[in-house]
Amino acid sequence: MLKTRFIGLTNICKSTSTRWQQKIITTRTYIRPHYYNNNEPLSKVIQAQKNPLQIFSRKLNSIDPNKVLWSVIGTNVGVFLMWQYAINSYKQFGDSNWLNVMGKHFISSPEAISNGRYHTLLTSAFSHKSLEHIGLNMLVLYSIGQGVIEAIGASRFLLLYAGAGITASVVGIGYKKYIRPMLEKEKYGRSRDSGFRGGSMGASGSVMAITSFFACAYPRATFLVFFVIPMPAIAVVGLFAAYDIYKASTLESGIVDSAAHIGGVAYGAGYWFLRVRPMLKAGRWRV
């Protein structure tokens, strides 16, 4: 999640080691243990259920994970192209109408919520203005996303992405509106209006949630930090979360919305520990 007008940074990448991939593939199958047999992708019990939401969920889960992942990436790219059109229209023709529309509906902010534009909590999670910002977020999403889809199914993956995006936006707005003014008053003796009440945008909150979920599910998997340094997944996520907490608490988050990152990490970890892990232990997990 990035503060408006700037470029954010989240340097996490999955190792492409063949040995590691084989280990993950054999581990993932455990997440959906008791609802498979040798001939059918889902048990007859689940297939017989007539709930419309479950039927829709099963259809989603039968789609190739790559198609689901590329659909999410494609949506992000589509919104990015809309931003480019709006920016170029303003630069070349002085027409700010489309730029105003994008700013109004694809940036989350305290102002947007106070004016009833609640949809921006989600739409901002697909919104990028710069090539560097979307490139980095989509690289991490592509690296981690397929493994998460194969583990929990497409429908749960989409809910994880959307829920994390909304949560990250809410946490970011709450930080700007309530927590940051308190920290500023404690540090400077007064609350400063220095541009931090503006909006945020980007898929970083959702990407951080997907990454933290993956790290909780497969803590010993290897991530390449800065594409070079191999580290256990859980250590990488923990370090980045600690860094964001430090930046947010010391008012040094700069161009990155660290509070939104924290919200995303918390959502992904919470989904693992409060939803998936308990159902695995009970043997009741189903996609």
mmCIF file of C-alpha atoms in Angstrom:
data_model
loop_
_atom_site.group_PDB
_atom_site.id
_atom_site.type_symbol
_atom_site.label_atom_id
_atom_site.label_comp_id
_atom_site.label_asym_id
_atom_site.label_seq_id
_atom_site.Cartn_x
_atom_site.Cartn_y
_atom_site.Cartn_z
ATOM 1 C CA MET A 1 0.000 0.000 0.000
ATOM 2 C CA LEU A 2 1.539 3.265 -1.110
ATOM 3 C CA LYS A 3 0.922 6.857 -0.154
ATOM 4 C CA THR A 4 -0.429 8.814 -3.124
ATOM 5 C CA ARG A 5 2.141 10.197 -5.538
ATOM 6 C CA PHE A 6 4.973 7.981 -4.438
ATOM 7 C CA ILE A 7 6.495 4.559 -5.014
ATOM 8 C CA GLY A 8 6.570 1.808 -2.354
ATOM 9 C CA LEU A 9 8.967 -1.031 -1.738
ATOM 10 C CA THR A 10 8.400 -4.661 -0.663
ATOM 11 C CA ASN A 11 11.408 -6.788 -1.504
ATOM 12 C CA ILE A 12 10.281 -10.377 -1.069
ATOM 13 C CA CYS A 13 10.785 -13.136 -3.616
ATOM 14 C CA LYS A 14 10.223 -16.876 -3.574
ATOM 15 C CA SER A 15 13.108 -19.219 -4.344
ATOM 16 C CA THR A 16 12.749 -21.093 -7.617
ATOM 17 C CA SER A 17 14.725 -24.110 -6.480
ATOM 18 C CA THR A 18 13.338 -27.340 -7.973
ATOM 19 C CA ARG A 19 13.952 -29.216 -4.739
ATOM 20 C CA TRP A 20 12.043 -26.588 -2.775
ATOM 21 C CA GLN A 21 9.121 -26.644 -5.221
ATOM 22 C CA GLN A 22 8.857 -30.431 -4.931
ATOM 23 C CA LYS A 23 8.798 -30.169 -1.143
ATOM 24 C CA ILE A 24 6.025 -27.560 -1.219
ATOM 25 C CA ILE A 25 3.923 -29.567 -3.677
ATOM 26 C CA THR A 26 4.004 -32.624 -1.432
ATOM 27 C CA THR A 27 3.171 -30.498 1.607
ATOM 28 C CA ARG A 28 0.275 -28.572 0.076
ATOM 29 C CA THR A 29 -1.889 -31.632 -0.369
ATOM 30 C CA TYR A 30 -2.288 -31.905 3.398
ATOM 31 C CA ILE A 31 -4.284 -28.678 3.586
ATOM 32 C CA ARG A 32 -7.261 -30.428 2.000
ATOM 33 C CA PRO A 33 -6.981 -33.893 3.564
ATOM 34 C CA HIS A 34 -10.281 -35.721 3.923
ATOM 35 C CA TYR A 35 -12.293 -34.615 0.909
ATOM 36 C CA TYR A 36 -10.477 -36.342 -1.922
ATOM 37 C CA ASN A 37 -10.289 -39.809 -3.375
ATOM 38 C CA ASN A 38 -8.279 -41.298 -6.210
ATOM 39 C CA ASN A 39 -10.795 -40.548 -8.950
ATOM 40 C CA GLU A 40 -12.532 -37.275 -8.066
ATOM 41 C CA PRO A 41 -11.164 -33.814 -7.208
ATOM 42 C CA LEU A 42 -13.758 -33.333 -4.474
ATOM 43 C CA SER A 43 -15.677 -35.812 -2.372
ATOM 44 C CA LYS A 44 -19.206 -36.810 -3.305
ATOM 45 C CA VAL A 45 -20.430 -35.251 -0.070
ATOM 46 C CA ILE A 46 -19.240 -31.785 -1.069
ATOM 47 C CA GLN A 47 -20.310 -32.221 -4.690
ATOM 48 C CA ALA A 48 -23.823 -33.070 -3.518
ATOM 49 C CA GLN A 49 -24.235 -29.819 -1.612
ATOM 50 C CA LYS A 50 -26.655 -27.407 -3.329
ATOM 51 C CA ASN A 51 -25.760 -24.136 -1.598
ATOM 52 C CA PRO A 52 -25.315 -21.560 -4.434
ATOM 53 C CA LEU A 53 -22.235 -20.069 -2.789
ATOM 54 C CA GLN A 54 -20.656 -23.501 -2.437
ATOM 55 C CA ILE A 55 -21.506 -24.348 -6.041
ATOM 56 C CA PHE A 56 -19.890 -21.092 -7.200
ATOM 57 C CA SER A 57 -16.924 -21.768 -4.952
ATOM 58 C CA ARG A 58 -16.456 -25.248 -6.422
ATOM 59 C CA LYS A 59 -16.538 -23.838 -9.938
ATOM 60 C CA LEU A 60 -13.869 -21.326 -9.020
ATOM 61 C CA ASN A 61 -11.750 -24.005 -7.390
ATOM 62 C CA SER A 62 -11.893 -26.125 -10.534
ATOM 63 C CA ILE A 63 -10.261 -23.350 -12.581
ATOM 64 C CA ASP A 64 -6.568 -23.564 -13.356
ATOM 65 C CA PRO A 65 -4.752 -21.656 -10.540
ATOM 66 C CA ASN A 66 -2.678 -19.823 -13.144
ATOM 67 C CA LYS A 67 -5.822 -18.410 -14.758
ATOM 68 C CA VAL A 68 -7.112 -17.166 -11.407
ATOM 69 C CA LEU A 69 -3.768 -15.618 -10.532
ATOM 70 C CA TRP A 70 -3.396 -13.943 -13.912
ATOM 71 C CA SER A 71 -6.946 -12.615 -13.650
ATOM 72 C CA VAL A 72 -6.027 -10.820 -10.430
ATOM 73 C CA ILE A 73 -2.803 -9.537 -11.977
ATOM 74 C CA GLY A 74 -4.720 -8.498 -15.095
ATOM 75 C CA THR A 75 -7.196 -6.514 -12.996
ATOM 76 C CA ASN A 76 -4.309 -4.642 -11.381
ATOM 77 C CA VAL A 77 -2.791 -3.961 -14.799
ATOM 78 C CA GLY A 78 -6.154 -2.754 -16.112
ATOM 79 C CA VAL A 79 -6.507 -0.203 -13.313
ATOM 80 C CA PHE A 80 -2.878 0.833 -13.866
ATOM 81 C CA LEU A 81 -3.635 1.530 -17.537
ATOM 82 C CA MET A 82 -6.663 3.584 -16.509
ATOM 83 C CA TRP A 83 -4.354 5.689 -14.327
ATOM 84 C CA GLN A 84 -1.948 6.161 -17.243
ATOM 85 C CA TYR A 85 -4.774 7.296 -19.507
ATOM 86 C CA ALA A 86 -5.980 9.754 -16.865
ATOM 87 C CA ILE A 87 -2.495 11.129 -16.229
ATOM 88 C CA ASN A 88 -1.679 11.499 -19.939
ATOM 89 C CA SER A 89 -5.033 13.162 -20.636
ATOM 90 C CA TYR A 90 -4.240 15.745 -18.006
ATOM 91 C CA LYS A 91 -0.656 16.291 -19.183
ATOM 92 C CA GLN A 92 -1.472 16.549 -22.889
ATOM 93 C CA PHE A 93 -4.887 18.206 -22.930
ATOM 94 C CA GLY A 94 -5.297 19.676 -19.467
ATOM 95 C CA ASP A 95 -8.364 17.460 -18.960
ATOM 96 C CA SER A 96 -8.547 16.514 -15.292
ATOM 97 C CA ASN A 97 -11.973 14.867 -15.362
ATOM 98 C CA TRP A 98 -10.751 11.282 -15.670
ATOM 99 C CA LEU A 99 -7.923 11.915 -13.215
ATOM 100 C CA ASN A 100 -10.456 13.188 -10.690
ATOM 101 C CA VAL A 101 -12.568 10.074 -11.225
ATOM 102 C CA MET A 102 -9.595 7.798 -10.584
ATOM 103 C CA GLY A 103 -8.552 9.737 -7.498
ATOM 104 C CA LYS A 104 -12.088 9.656 -6.185
ATOM 105 C CA HIS A 105 -12.734 5.941 -6.651
ATOM 106 C CA PHE A 106 -9.339 4.202 -6.487
ATOM 107 C CA ILE A 107 -7.623 5.813 -3.497
ATOM 108 C CA SER A 108 -8.541 5.004 0.110
ATOM 109 C CA SER A 109 -8.425 7.899 2.545
ATOM 110 C CA PRO A 110 -10.217 9.319 5.597
ATOM 111 C CA GLU A 111 -11.862 11.822 3.247
ATOM 112 C CA ALA A 112 -13.206 9.058 1.003
ATOM 113 C CA ILE A 113 -14.764 7.211 3.931
ATOM 114 C CA SER A 114 -16.242 10.368 5.442
ATOM 115 C CA ASN A 115 -17.948 10.975 2.087
ATOM 116 C CA GLY A 116 -19.369 7.466 1.881
ATOM 117 C CA ARG A 117 -17.014 6.051 -0.757
ATOM 118 C CA TYR A 118 -16.542 2.768 1.103
ATOM 119 C CA HIS A 119 -15.762 0.879 -2.093
ATOM 120 C CA THR A 120 -12.346 2.559 -2.129
ATOM 121 C CA LEU A 121 -11.329 0.245 0.725
ATOM 122 C CA LEU A 122 -11.234 -2.534 -1.892
ATOM 123 C CA THR A 123 -10.617 -0.728 -5.196
ATOM 124 C CA SER A 124 -7.453 0.869 -3.814
ATOM 125 C CA ALA A 125 -6.015 -2.654 -3.458
ATOM 126 C CA PHE A 126 -5.926 -2.890 -7.274
ATOM 127 C CA SER A 127 -4.665 0.640 -7.854
ATOM 128 C CA HIS A 128 -1.143 1.654 -8.954
ATOM 129 C CA LYS A 129 0.055 4.782 -10.711
ATOM 130 C CA SER A 130 3.724 3.939 -11.285
ATOM 131 C CA LEU A 131 5.291 1.078 -13.225
ATOM 132 C CA GLU A 132 7.780 0.332 -10.444
ATOM 133 C CA HIS A 133 5.017 0.046 -7.857
ATOM 134 C CA ILE A 134 2.823 -2.352 -9.818
ATOM 135 C CA GLY A 135 5.824 -4.275 -11.143
ATOM 136 C CA LEU A 136 7.148 -5.092 -7.693
ATOM 137 C CA ASN A 137 3.766 -5.958 -6.199
ATOM 138 C CA MET A 138 2.801 -8.199 -9.125
ATOM 139 C CA LEU A 139 6.185 -9.948 -9.059
ATOM 140 C CA VAL A 140 5.679 -10.918 -5.424
ATOM 141 C CA LEU A 141 2.049 -11.834 -6.041
ATOM 142 C CA TYR A 142 3.026 -14.103 -8.926
ATOM 143 C CA SER A 143 5.851 -15.682 -6.922
ATOM 144 C CA ILE A 144 3.736 -16.529 -3.878
ATOM 145 C CA GLY A 145 0.168 -16.545 -5.179
ATOM 146 C CA GLN A 146 0.087 -19.814 -7.061
ATOM 147 C CA GLY A 147 1.237 -21.801 -4.045
ATOM 148 C CA VAL A 148 -1.471 -20.224 -1.882
ATOM 149 C CA ILE A 149 -4.165 -20.904 -4.503
ATOM 150 C CA GLU A 150 -3.148 -24.550 -4.715
ATOM 151 C CA ALA A 151 -3.206 -24.792 -0.927
ATOM 152 C CA ILE A 152 -6.577 -23.219 -0.151
ATOM 153 C CA GLY A 153 -8.395 -23.016 -3.488
ATOM 154 C CA ALA A 154 -9.227 -20.122 -5.777
ATOM 155 C CA SER A 155 -12.311 -18.934 -3.903
ATOM 156 C CA ARG A 156 -10.476 -18.701 -0.574
ATOM 157 C CA PHE A 157 -7.528 -17.030 -2.302
ATOM 158 C CA LEU A 158 -9.758 -14.311 -3.747
ATOM 159 C CA LEU A 159 -11.401 -13.794 -0.348
ATOM 160 C CA LEU A 160 -7.944 -13.586 1.232
ATOM 161 C CA TYR A 161 -6.818 -10.973 -1.290
ATOM 162 C CA ALA A 162 -9.975 -8.893 -0.998
ATOM 163 C CA GLY A 163 -10.318 -9.199 2.778
ATOM 164 C CA ALA A 164 -6.681 -8.271 3.279
ATOM 165 C CA GLY A 165 -7.007 -5.297 0.936
ATOM 166 C CA ILE A 166 -9.986 -3.972 2.880
ATOM 167 C CA THR A 167 -8.313 -4.619 6.230
ATOM 168 C CA ALA A 168 -5.102 -2.899 5.113
ATOM 169 C CA SER A 169 -7.096 0.129 3.981
ATOM 170 C CA VAL A 170 -9.017 0.309 7.258
ATOM 171 C CA VAL A 171 -5.833 0.015 9.327
ATOM 172 C CA GLY A 172 -4.098 2.636 7.175
ATOM 173 C CA ILE A 173 -6.989 5.075 7.523
ATOM 174 C CA GLY A 174 -7.282 4.442 11.254
ATOM 175 C CA TYR A 175 -3.562 5.087 11.670
ATOM 176 C CA LYS A 176 -3.738 8.382 9.747
ATOM 177 C CA LYS A 177 -6.851 9.576 11.550
ATOM 178 C CA TYR A 178 -6.224 8.498 15.132
ATOM 179 C CA ILE A 179 -2.812 6.972 15.876
ATOM 180 C CA ARG A 180 -0.470 9.227 13.920
ATOM 181 C CA PRO A 181 -1.883 12.474 15.404
ATOM 182 C CA MET A 182 -1.311 11.016 18.895
ATOM 183 C CA LEU A 183 2.260 10.071 18.039
ATOM 184 C CA GLU A 184 2.893 13.485 16.510
ATOM 185 C CA LYS A 185 1.536 15.214 19.582
ATOM 186 C CA GLU A 186 3.771 13.104 21.797
ATOM 187 C CA LYS A 187 6.851 13.699 19.652
ATOM 188 C CA TYR A 188 6.364 17.294 18.518
ATOM 189 C CA GLY A 189 3.945 18.659 21.095
ATOM 190 C CA ARG A 190 1.213 19.055 18.491
ATOM 191 C CA SER A 191 -0.409 17.222 15.611
ATOM 192 C CA ARG A 192 1.183 18.292 12.357
ATOM 193 C CA ASP A 193 -0.700 18.509 9.065
ATOM 194 C CA SER A 194 2.178 17.449 6.833
ATOM 195 C CA GLY A 195 0.419 15.556 4.077
ATOM 196 C CA PHE A 196 -0.006 12.290 5.949
ATOM 197 C CA ARG A 197 -3.798 12.624 6.006
ATOM 198 C CA GLY A 198 -3.865 11.877 2.295
ATOM 199 C CA GLY A 199 -4.828 8.665 0.574
ATOM 200 C CA SER A 200 -3.158 5.326 -0.057
ATOM 201 C CA MET A 201 -3.197 2.922 -2.959
ATOM 202 C CA GLY A 202 -1.598 -0.326 -4.066
ATOM 203 C CA ALA A 203 -1.840 -4.090 -3.648
ATOM 204 C CA SER A 204 0.873 -4.228 -0.978
ATOM 205 C CA GLY A 205 -1.572 -4.934 1.856
ATOM 206 C CA SER A 206 -3.079 -7.905 0.002
ATOM 207 C CA VAL A 207 0.336 -9.123 -1.135
ATOM 208 C CA MET A 208 1.682 -8.921 2.409
ATOM 209 C CA ALA A 209 -1.302 -10.966 3.634
ATOM 210 C CA ILE A 210 -0.752 -13.668 1.016
ATOM 211 C CA THR A 211 2.955 -13.734 1.854
ATOM 212 C CA SER A 212 2.370 -13.939 5.612
ATOM 213 C CA PHE A 213 -0.211 -16.703 5.142
ATOM 214 C CA PHE A 214 2.288 -18.654 3.032
ATOM 215 C CA ALA A 215 5.012 -18.116 5.626
ATOM 216 C CA CYS A 216 2.761 -19.379 8.427
ATOM 217 C CA ALA A 217 1.724 -22.433 6.397
ATOM 218 C CA TYR A 218 5.251 -23.200 5.177
ATOM 219 C CA PRO A 219 7.594 -21.437 7.631
ATOM 220 C CA ARG A 220 10.721 -23.252 6.428
ATOM 221 C CA ALA A 221 10.254 -22.409 2.763
ATOM 222 C CA THR A 222 13.043 -20.254 1.374
ATOM 223 C CA PHE A 223 12.561 -16.648 0.298
ATOM 224 C CA LEU A 224 15.269 -14.703 -1.517
ATOM 225 C CA VAL A 225 15.467 -11.275 0.118
ATOM 226 C CA PHE A 226 16.473 -8.657 -2.463
ATOM 227 C CA PHE A 227 16.645 -11.640 -4.865
ATOM 228 C CA VAL A 228 19.957 -12.691 -3.300
ATOM 229 C CA ILE A 229 19.827 -13.554 0.416
ATOM 230 C CA PRO A 230 18.113 -16.900 1.233
ATOM 231 C CA MET A 231 16.088 -16.864 4.459
ATOM 232 C CA PRO A 232 13.228 -18.912 5.967
ATOM 233 C CA ALA A 233 9.873 -17.492 4.961
ATOM 234 C CA ILE A 234 8.697 -16.902 8.529
ATOM 235 C CA ALA A 235 11.865 -14.950 9.353
ATOM 236 C CA VAL A 236 11.504 -12.733 6.285
ATOM 237 C CA VAL A 237 7.882 -11.865 7.035
ATOM 238 C CA GLY A 238 8.713 -11.262 10.704
ATOM 239 C CA LEU A 239 11.550 -8.905 9.821
ATOM 240 C CA PHE A 240 9.487 -6.922 7.339
ATOM 241 C CA ALA A 241 6.596 -6.678 9.799
ATOM 242 C CA ALA A 242 8.953 -5.472 12.536
ATOM 243 C CA TYR A 243 10.405 -2.919 10.132
ATOM 244 C CA ASP A 244 6.937 -1.585 9.266
ATOM 245 C CA ILE A 245 5.970 -1.393 12.953
ATOM 246 C CA TYR A 246 9.159 0.543 13.671
ATOM 247 C CA LYS A 247 8.549 2.940 10.777
ATOM 248 C CA ALA A 248 4.931 3.566 11.742
ATOM 249 C CA SER A 249 5.666 4.035 15.450
ATOM 250 C CA THR A 250 8.563 6.434 14.840
ATOM 251 C CA LEU A 251 6.705 8.480 12.189
ATOM 252 C CA GLU A 252 9.361 7.577 9.636
ATOM 253 C CA SER A 253 7.280 5.537 7.235
ATOM 254 C CA GLY A 254 8.016 8.032 4.470
ATOM 255 C CA ILE A 255 6.432 7.187 1.128
ATOM 256 C CA VAL A 256 5.247 3.730 2.221
ATOM 257 C CA ASP A 257 2.001 3.182 4.121
ATOM 258 C CA SER A 258 3.560 0.967 6.798
ATOM 259 C CA ALA A 259 0.323 0.786 8.789
ATOM 260 C CA ALA A 260 -1.443 -0.795 5.808
ATOM 261 C CA HIS A 261 1.381 -3.317 5.482
ATOM 262 C CA ILE A 262 0.923 -4.237 9.147
ATOM 263 C CA GLY A 263 -2.795 -4.705 8.580
ATOM 264 C CA GLY A 264 -2.102 -7.015 5.645
ATOM 265 C CA VAL A 265 0.415 -9.131 7.562
ATOM 266 C CA ALA A 266 -1.967 -9.438 10.508
ATOM 267 C CA TYR A 267 -4.834 -10.491 8.249
ATOM 268 C CA GLY A 268 -2.801 -13.193 6.510
ATOM 269 C CA ALA A 269 -1.433 -14.589 9.775
ATOM 270 C CA GLY A 270 -4.873 -14.405 11.372
ATOM 271 C CA TYR A 271 -6.421 -16.323 8.480
ATOM 272 C CA TRP A 272 -3.916 -19.109 9.004
ATOM 273 C CA PHE A 273 -4.071 -19.322 12.807
ATOM 274 C CA LEU A 274 -7.780 -18.599 13.291
ATOM 275 C CA ARG A 275 -9.296 -20.236 10.229
ATOM 276 C CA VAL A 276 -7.138 -22.799 8.445
ATOM 277 C CA ARG A 277 -5.009 -24.273 11.222
ATOM 278 C CA PRO A 278 -7.910 -25.035 13.625
ATOM 279 C CA MET A 279 -9.849 -26.746 10.843
ATOM 280 C CA LEU A 280 -6.806 -28.775 9.844
ATOM 281 C CA LYS A 281 -6.468 -30.020 13.398
ATOM 282 C CA ALA A 282 -10.148 -30.923 13.464
ATOM 283 C CA GLY A 283 -9.910 -32.609 10.066
ATOM 284 C CA ARG A 284 -12.740 -30.453 8.763
ATOM 285 C CA TRP A 285 -10.955 -28.213 6.263
ATOM 286 C CA ARG A 286 -12.609 -27.955 2.881
ATOM 287 C CA VAL A 287 -12.140 -25.563 -0.009
#
